[in-house]
Coordinates of C-alpha atoms and ligand atoms in Angstrom, one line a residue:
X1 CA -5.8 22.3 26.0
X2 CA -4.5 18.8 25.4
X3 CA -4.4 16.3 28.2
X4 CA -2.2 13.2 27.9
X5 CA -2.4 10.4 30.4
X6 CA 0.5 8.4 31.9
X7 CA 0.2 5.8 29.2
X8 CA 0.7 8.5 26.6
X9 CA -2.9 8.5 25.3
X10 CA -4.8 11.6 24.4
X11 CA -7.7 11.9 26.8
X12 CA -9.0 15.3 26.2
X13 CA -9.1 17.5 23.1
X14 CA -7.5 15.6 20.3
X15 CA -5.2 18.1 18.5
X16 CA -5.4 16.0 15.4
X17 CA -9.0 16.8 15.0
X18 CA -8.7 20.5 15.6
X19 CA -7.3 23.6 13.9
X20 CA -5.4 22.9 10.7
X21 CA -5.0 19.2 11.6
X22 CA -8.8 18.8 11.3
X23 CA -10.0 17.1 8.1
X24 CA -11.9 19.0 5.3
X25 CA -15.3 17.7 4.3
X26 CA -15.4 18.3 0.6
X27 CA -13.6 17.2 -2.5
X28 CA -13.2 20.5 -4.4
X29 CA -12.3 21.2 -8.0
X30 CA -11.4 24.8 -8.9
X31 CA -10.1 26.1 -12.3
X32 CA -8.1 29.1 -13.3
X33 CA -6.8 30.0 -9.9
X34 CA -5.6 33.5 -9.1
X35 CA -1.8 34.1 -9.0
X36 CA 0.0 36.7 -6.9
X37 CA 3.4 37.3 -8.6
X38 CA 4.4 35.3 -11.6
X39 CA 4.5 31.5 -12.0
X40 CA 7.5 30.4 -13.9
X41 CA 6.4 29.3 -17.4
X42 CA 8.8 26.4 -17.2
X43 CA 6.8 24.8 -14.4
X44 CA 4.5 22.5 -16.3
X45 CA 3.1 19.7 -14.2
X46 CA 1.5 19.0 -10.9
X47 CA 2.4 19.6 -7.3
X48 CA 0.8 16.8 -5.3
X49 CA 0.7 16.2 -1.6
X50 CA -0.8 13.4 0.5
X51 CA -2.0 13.5 4.1
X52 CA -4.6 12.0 6.5
X53 CA -8.2 13.1 6.3
X54 CA -10.6 10.8 8.1
X55 CA -13.8 10.2 6.1
X56 CA -15.8 8.6 8.9
X57 CA -16.3 9.9 12.4
X58 CA -13.4 8.9 14.6
X59 CA -13.1 8.4 18.4
X60 CA -11.3 11.5 19.7
X61 CA -10.0 9.4 22.6
X62 CA -7.9 7.1 20.4
X63 CA -7.6 8.8 17.0
X64 CA -4.0 9.4 15.8
X65 CA -3.0 11.6 13.0
X66 CA -1.1 8.8 11.2
X67 CA -4.3 6.7 11.0
X68 CA -6.5 8.9 8.9
X69 CA -7.7 8.1 5.3
X70 CA -5.4 9.4 2.6
X71 CA -6.3 12.6 0.7
X72 CA -4.3 14.1 -2.1
X73 CA -4.3 17.8 -2.7
X74 CA -2.9 19.0 -6.1
X75 CA -2.2 22.1 -8.1
X76 CA -1.8 21.9 -11.8
X77 CA 0.5 24.5 -13.4
X78 CA 0.9 25.1 -17.2
X79 CA 2.5 28.0 -19.1
X80 CA 2.5 30.3 -16.2
X81 CA -1.1 29.6 -15.2
X82 CA -2.5 27.7 -12.2
X83 CA -5.0 25.6 -14.2
X84 CA -6.6 23.8 -11.3
X85 CA -6.7 22.8 -7.6
X86 CA -8.2 19.5 -6.7
X87 CA -8.4 17.4 -3.5
X88 CA -9.5 13.8 -3.7
X89 CA -9.6 10.9 -1.2
X90 CA -7.2 8.1 -2.1
X91 CA -9.4 5.2 -2.9
X92 CA -9.8 2.5 -0.2
X93 CA -12.1 0.0 1.3
X94 CA -13.2 2.6 3.9
X95 CA -13.8 5.3 1.4
X96 CA -15.8 2.9 -0.9
X97 CA -17.8 1.7 2.1
X98 CA -18.5 5.3 3.2
X99 CA -19.9 6.0 -0.2
X100 CA -21.8 2.8 -0.6
X101 CA -19.7 1.7 -3.5
X102 CA -17.9 -1.5 -4.3
X103 CA -14.3 -1.7 -3.1
X104 CA -11.6 -0.4 -5.4
X105 CA -9.8 -3.1 -7.5
X106 CA -6.4 -4.5 -6.7
X107 CA -4.8 -6.6 -4.0
X108 CA -5.4 -5.7 -0.3
X109 CA -3.1 -8.3 1.2
X110 CA -3.3 -6.9 4.8
X111 CA -7.1 -6.1 4.6
X112 CA -6.3 -2.6 5.5
X113 CA -9.4 -0.4 5.1
X114 CA -7.4 2.8 5.0
X115 CA -5.9 4.0 1.8
X116 CA -2.3 5.2 1.5
X117 CA -2.1 8.6 3.3
X118 CA 1.6 9.4 3.4
X119 CA 3.2 10.2 0.1
X120 CA 2.3 10.6 -3.6
X121 CA 4.5 11.0 -6.6
X122 CA 5.2 9.9 -10.2
X123 CA 7.2 6.9 -11.3
X124 CA 7.3 4.9 -14.5
X125 CA 4.7 7.1 -16.0
X126 CA 2.1 6.5 -13.3
X127 CA 1.1 8.4 -10.1
X128 CA 1.3 6.4 -6.9
X129 CA -0.1 7.1 -3.4
X130 CA 2.0 5.2 -0.9
X131 CA 2.1 4.2 2.8
X132 CA 4.3 2.1 5.0
X133 CA 3.5 -1.0 7.1
X134 CA 1.9 -3.2 4.5
X135 CA -0.6 -1.2 2.4
X136 CA -0.5 -1.7 -1.3
X137 CA 0.2 1.4 -3.4
X138 CA -2.8 3.0 -5.0
X139 CA -2.6 4.4 -8.5
X140 CA -4.2 7.7 -9.3
X141 CA -5.0 9.4 -12.6
X142 CA -3.4 12.8 -13.6
X143 CA -6.6 14.3 -12.1
X144 CA -6.3 12.5 -8.8
X145 CA -9.1 10.0 -9.3
X146 CA -8.3 6.5 -8.1
X147 CA -7.5 3.8 -10.6
X148 CA -7.0 1.1 -8.0
X149 CA -4.4 -0.7 -5.9
X150 CA -1.4 -1.5 -8.0
X151 CA 1.3 -3.9 -6.8
X152 CA 3.6 -2.8 -9.5
X153 CA 1.7 -4.8 -12.1
X154 CA 1.7 -8.0 -10.0
X155 CA 5.4 -8.0 -9.2
X156 CA 5.4 -6.7 -5.5
X157 CA 5.4 -9.6 -3.0
X158 CA 3.5 -7.9 -0.2
X159 CA 4.4 -4.5 1.2
X160 CA 5.8 -1.1 0.1
X161 CA 6.8 2.1 1.8
X162 CA 6.0 5.8 1.6
X163 CA 9.7 6.6 1.3
X164 CA 11.3 4.9 -1.6
X165 CA 14.6 6.4 -2.8
X166 CA 15.4 7.1 -6.4
X167 CA 18.7 6.5 -8.1
X168 CA 19.1 9.0 -10.9
X169 CA 22.0 6.9 -12.3
X170 CA 19.9 3.9 -13.0
X171 CA 16.3 5.2 -13.0
X172 CA 15.5 2.6 -10.3
X173 CA 13.4 3.0 -7.2
X174 CA 14.7 1.4 -4.0
X175 CA 12.5 0.7 -0.9
X176 CA 12.9 -0.8 2.6
X177 CA 9.5 -2.2 3.5
X178 CA 7.8 -3.9 6.5
X179 CA 4.4 -5.2 7.3
X180 CA 4.2 -5.9 11.0
X181 CA 0.7 -7.4 10.8
X182 CA 1.9 -10.1 8.3
X183 CA 5.7 -10.3 8.7
X184 CA 6.7 -10.6 12.3
X185 CA 10.3 -11.6 11.7
X186 CA 11.6 -9.8 8.7
X187 CA 11.5 -6.7 6.5
X188 CA 12.3 -6.6 2.8
X189 CA 14.5 -4.7 0.5
X190 CA 12.7 -4.0 -2.8
X191 CA 14.2 -2.7 -6.1
X192 CA 11.7 -1.5 -8.7
X193 CA 13.0 -1.0 -12.3
X194 CA 12.4 2.0 -14.4
X195 CA 9.6 0.0 -16.1
X196 CA 7.6 0.0 -12.8
X197 CA 8.3 -3.8 -12.2
X198 CA 10.0 -5.2 -9.1
X199 CA 13.3 -6.7 -10.2
X200 CA 14.8 -7.7 -6.9
X201 CA 13.8 -8.4 -3.3
X202 CA 15.9 -9.4 -0.2
X203 CA 14.3 -10.6 3.0
X204 CA 16.1 -9.2 6.1
X205 CA 15.5 -10.7 9.5
X206 CA 14.5 -7.8 11.8
X207 CA 12.2 -7.1 14.8
X208 CA 9.1 -5.0 14.7
X209 CA 10.6 -1.6 14.4
X210 CA 8.8 1.4 12.8
X211 CA 10.7 1.4 9.5
X212 CA 9.5 4.7 8.2
X213 CA 12.3 5.6 5.7
X214 CA 15.6 4.4 4.3
X215 CA 18.8 5.8 2.8
X216 CA 20.5 4.9 -0.5
X217 CA 24.1 5.5 -1.6
X218 CA 25.8 4.2 -4.7
X219 CA 27.1 1.2 -2.7
X220 CA 24.5 0.6 0.0
X221 CA 20.8 0.4 0.8
X222 CA 20.6 1.6 4.4
X223 CA 18.3 0.1 7.1
X224 CA 17.3 2.2 10.2
X225 CA 16.6 -0.3 13.0
X226 CA 15.4 2.2 15.7
X227 CA 13.8 1.9 19.1
X228 CA 10.2 2.6 18.1
X229 CA 8.5 -0.8 18.0
X230 CA 5.1 -2.3 17.8
X231 CA 3.3 -2.8 21.1
X232 CA 1.0 -5.7 20.4
X233 CA -1.4 -5.0 23.2
X234 CA -1.8 -1.4 22.0
X235 CA -2.2 -2.6 18.4
X236 CA -4.9 -5.1 19.4
X237 CA -6.7 -2.4 21.2
X238 CA -7.0 -0.6 17.8
X239 CA -4.7 2.3 18.8
X240 CA -1.6 3.7 17.1
X241 CA 0.7 0.7 17.7
X242 CA 4.2 2.2 18.0
X243 CA 5.8 3.0 21.3
X244 CA 9.2 4.2 22.4
X245 CA 11.4 1.3 23.4
X246 CA 14.9 2.5 24.2
X247 CA 16.0 -1.0 25.4
X248 CA 15.7 -2.2 21.8
X249 CA 18.9 -0.3 20.9
X250 CA 19.6 1.7 17.8
X251 CA 21.6 0.7 14.8
X252 CA 22.1 1.3 11.1
X253 CA 22.5 -1.5 8.6
X254 CA 24.5 -1.1 5.5
X255 CA 23.3 -3.6 2.9
X256 CA 25.5 -3.8 -0.2
X257 CA 23.0 -3.1 -3.1
X258 CA 23.7 -6.4 -4.7
X259 CA 24.3 -8.2 -1.4
X260 CA 22.1 -10.5 0.8
X261 CA 21.0 -10.1 4.4
X262 CA 24.1 -11.8 5.7
X263 CA 26.2 -9.1 4.1
X264 CA 24.7 -6.3 6.1
X265 CA 27.2 -4.3 8.2
X266 CA 25.5 -3.1 11.4
X267 CA 26.7 0.0 13.1
X268 CA 25.4 1.0 16.6
X269 CA 24.3 4.6 17.0
X270 CA 23.1 6.6 20.0
X271 CA 19.5 6.2 21.1
X272 CA 17.1 8.4 19.2
X273 CA 14.6 8.3 16.3
X274 CA 14.8 9.8 12.8
X275 CA 11.8 9.7 10.5
X276 CA 13.6 11.2 7.6
X277 CA 17.1 11.3 6.1
X278 CA 17.8 14.3 3.8
X279 CA 20.3 12.4 1.6
X280 CA 23.2 9.9 1.9
X281 CA 26.4 9.2 -0.1
X282 CA 29.6 7.2 -0.1
X283 CA 32.9 8.9 0.5
X284 CA 36.1 8.2 -1.5
X285 CA 37.6 6.5 1.5
X286 CA 34.8 4.0 2.0
X287 CA 32.7 5.7 4.6
X288 CA 29.0 6.5 4.4
X289 CA 27.6 10.0 5.1
X290 CA 23.9 10.3 6.1
X291 CA 22.2 13.6 6.9
X292 CA 19.0 13.2 8.8
X293 CA 16.5 14.9 11.2
X294 CA 16.9 13.2 14.5
X295 CA 14.7 13.2 17.7
X296 CA 15.9 12.3 21.2
X297 CA 12.9 10.0 21.4
X298 CA 9.6 9.4 19.7
X299 CA 6.1 8.3 21.0
X300 CA 7.6 8.3 24.5
X301 CA 5.7 10.5 26.9
X302 CA 3.6 11.9 24.1
X303 CA 1.9 9.6 21.7
X304 CA 1.3 12.6 19.6
X305 CA 4.7 12.0 18.1
X306 CA 6.6 14.6 16.1
X307 CA 4.2 17.5 16.8
X308 CA 4.0 17.1 20.6
X309 CA 4.9 19.9 22.9
X310 CA 8.7 20.5 23.0
X311 CA 9.4 17.7 20.5
X312 CA 11.5 18.8 17.6
X313 CA 14.2 17.1 15.4
X314 CA 17.7 18.6 14.8
X315 CA 19.6 18.2 11.6
X316 CA 22.6 15.8 12.1
X317 CA 25.4 14.4 9.9
X318 CA 26.3 10.8 10.6
X319 CA 29.6 9.5 9.1
X320 CA 29.6 5.7 9.4
X321 CA 32.8 3.7 9.0
X322 CA 31.8 0.2 7.8
X323 CA 35.3 -1.2 8.5
X324 CA 35.5 -0.1 12.1
X325 CA 31.7 -0.2 12.6
X326 CA 31.7 3.3 14.2
X327 CA 29.6 6.4 13.8
X328 CA 30.8 10.0 14.0
X329 CA 27.9 12.4 14.6
X330 CA 27.8 16.1 14.1
X331 CA 24.9 18.4 14.8
X332 CA 24.3 20.6 11.7
X333 CA 21.4 22.6 13.1
X334 CA 19.9 22.4 16.6
X335 CA 16.7 24.2 15.6
X336 CA 13.6 22.3 14.4
X337 CA 14.3 20.6 11.0
X338 CA 11.8 18.2 9.4
X339 CA 10.6 17.1 6.0
X340 CA 14.2 17.3 4.6
X341 CA 14.6 17.3 0.9
X342 CA 17.4 17.8 -1.7
X343 CA 17.5 18.0 -5.5
X344 CA 16.6 14.7 -7.1
X345 CA 19.6 14.9 -9.3
X346 CA 21.9 14.5 -6.3
X347 CA 20.0 11.7 -4.6
X348 CA 22.4 9.0 -3.3
X349 CA 25.4 11.2 -4.3
X350 CA 27.6 13.9 -2.9
X351 CA 25.6 17.1 -2.6
X352 CA 25.7 20.6 -1.1
X353 CA 22.2 21.9 -0.5
X354 CA 19.3 20.6 1.6
X355 CA 15.9 22.1 2.4
X356 CA 13.7 21.6 5.5
X357 CA 10.5 22.7 7.1
X358 CA 10.7 23.8 10.7
X359 CA 7.6 22.7 12.5
X360 CA 7.0 23.5 16.2
X361 CA 4.1 22.8 18.5
X362 CA 3.3 26.5 19.1
X363 CA 2.0 27.3 15.7
X364 CA 1.7 31.1 16.2
X365 CA 5.3 31.8 15.3
X366 CA 4.9 30.1 11.9
X367 CA 7.0 27.4 10.3
X368 CA 9.8 28.8 8.1
X369 CA 11.6 27.1 5.3
X370 CA 15.3 26.5 5.9
X371 CA 18.0 26.1 3.3
X372 CA 21.3 24.4 4.4
X373 CA 24.6 24.9 2.5
X374 CA 26.3 21.8 3.9
X375 CA 29.6 22.8 2.4
X376 CA 29.9 26.2 4.1
X377 CA 27.5 25.7 7.0
X378 CA 25.4 28.7 5.8
X379 CA 21.8 28.5 6.9
X380 CA 19.2 30.6 5.1
X381 CA 15.7 31.1 6.4
X382 CA 12.5 32.0 4.4
X383 CA 10.1 33.4 6.9
X384 CA 6.5 32.9 5.8
X385 CA 5.2 35.3 8.4
X386 CA 3.5 35.0 11.8
X387 CA 1.0 32.2 12.0
X388 CA 2.0 30.9 8.5
X389 CA 3.3 27.4 8.4
X390 CA 5.1 26.0 5.4
X391 CA 5.1 22.2 4.7
X392 CA 7.7 20.0 3.1
X393 CA 9.8 22.0 0.6
X394 CA 9.9 20.2 -2.7
X395 CA 12.8 21.2 -5.0
X396 CA 12.1 21.5 -8.7
X397 CA 15.1 22.0 -10.9
X398 CA 15.2 24.6 -13.7
X399 CA 15.3 22.6 -17.0
X400 CA 18.5 24.2 -18.2
X401 CA 20.0 24.8 -14.8
X402 CA 23.6 23.8 -14.0
X403 CA 24.0 24.7 -10.3
X404 CA 22.6 22.2 -7.8
X405 CA 20.2 24.8 -6.3
X406 CA 19.1 26.4 -9.6
X407 CA 15.4 25.9 -9.3
X408 CA 12.4 26.4 -7.1
X409 CA 11.0 25.2 -3.9
X410 CA 7.2 24.5 -3.9
X411 CA 4.9 23.7 -1.0
X412 CA 1.7 24.6 0.7
X413 CA 1.6 27.4 3.3
X414 CA -1.1 27.3 5.9
X415 CA -2.4 30.6 7.2
X416 CA -3.6 29.6 10.7
X417 CA -5.3 32.9 11.5
X418 CA -7.2 33.1 8.2
X419 CA -7.8 29.3 8.1
X420 CA -6.7 29.3 4.5
X421 CA -3.9 27.9 2.3
X422 CA -1.7 28.9 -0.5
X423 CA 0.5 27.0 -3.0
X424 CA 3.8 29.0 -3.1
X425 CA 6.9 29.1 -5.3
X426 CA 10.3 30.2 -3.9
X427 CA 13.5 30.8 -5.7
X428 CA 15.9 28.2 -4.2
X429 CA 18.9 30.5 -4.9
X430 CA 17.4 33.7 -3.6
X431 CA 15.2 33.6 -0.5
X432 CA 15.6 37.4 -0.1
X433 CA 13.5 37.9 -3.3
X434 CA 10.4 36.8 -1.4
X435 CA 7.7 34.7 -3.0
X436 CA 8.1 34.2 -6.8
X437 CA 4.4 33.3 -6.8
X438 CA 1.5 32.6 -4.5
X439 CA -1.6 30.8 -5.5
X440 CA -4.4 31.2 -2.9
X441 CA -6.4 28.0 -2.8
X442 CA -10.2 27.8 -2.6
X443 CA -10.2 25.9 0.7
X444 CA -8.1 25.1 3.8
X445 CA -5.5 22.4 3.2
X446 CA -5.0 20.3 6.4
X447 CA -1.4 19.7 7.5
X448 CA -0.2 16.6 5.8
X449 CA 2.9 14.6 5.1
X450 CA 4.7 14.3 1.8
X451 CA 4.4 15.4 -1.8
X452 CA 6.3 15.7 -5.1
X453 CA 6.4 17.6 -8.3
X454 CA 5.2 15.5 -11.2
X455 CA 6.4 17.1 -14.4
X456 CA 4.5 16.8 -17.6
X457 CA 6.1 14.3 -19.9
X458 CA 8.5 16.1 -22.3
X459 CA 7.3 16.2 -25.8
Ligands
LIG501 FE1 7.6 10.5 6.2

């Protein structure tokens, strides 16, 4: 039973060190994995997912899930086979120190001992593990070994994010980044070209909000300036530094993609906190639509955050009018929706389908996968079964597919009773079909954050 004191600190059993939040001890490599069902032969590449996995003993009184060393779990698919499963720590000062090895190469401008623990994916022909709040991206090999910290080949001024947005029209990667330990008075908008080099930055004066994600449309880069802010006293005590701060207000900034900070149009929105938008786009009449998973509050009574008792996000549609500076908000789905994704081809553009996980504190009911048809309002649920919790659903398009949802959803499913994990493939157009394929993995995969499909280069 978890006990949380009035200050919101965990004082008894720390849930982030127990059950499927607990770290795994070993880095495993397993070849020729068993497959239940049939893996699509077209799926040639790697599903990679990052998450925290503390390498050193931590203090249960203060440890927070978001603060663990990064570990990437990956499954390599080729020609209908599951060639391998691997899990590897993301290289860092702490991991090197634990192993008695020299630190990994590359800039560590905020002297952060922890490696990126939040996202992993491919860009510009390289694989990047990423984190917010100042840590440098870490480059990995195709087999998940650490190459070193990589500041986009010397072009990144000093911070990145775990939630860049990709523009399929330009091949660019856009990011809204912050580094509260170094930059007390501003954040930065960063555009990385398809060659993996930063081509543009804009400093934006802003307070010390928890800037977890951003949105992108064809006209705007979107800033979420929300009431989760750094509490310096808490930070200096070495604890998870963000706290609920409703007096801060809540607003969304629309930065014209070629504009400067003074060009931002700010729109006030109701108090709440969203970690993740699903997608965003411009309308023909000049408005901006943002679909996101929104909480009433975050790190308020429960420092546990998004997995605290009774804390879930609902899926909302925000329609912002930059002229009138107003927001019209519609609840799309009241039930738990998190880790929202859409097809990469419709990123920053009008779209129809979104996909979410549905985490709840009581794990026994399982976490289904939800598909939203945002045109008709139809909501389709893939039930993974009692005690089986599915993570972020990553959409992989069929190579010759035309329809937006013609492809697969891939993710890890955690079987809480068995203490095991599977990599699964679902037909995004046909949930009723059941699993297309399941790949039982050789060890438990702890709950983690974000991942991506990294397709093999086309030959
Ligand atoms: Fe995230």
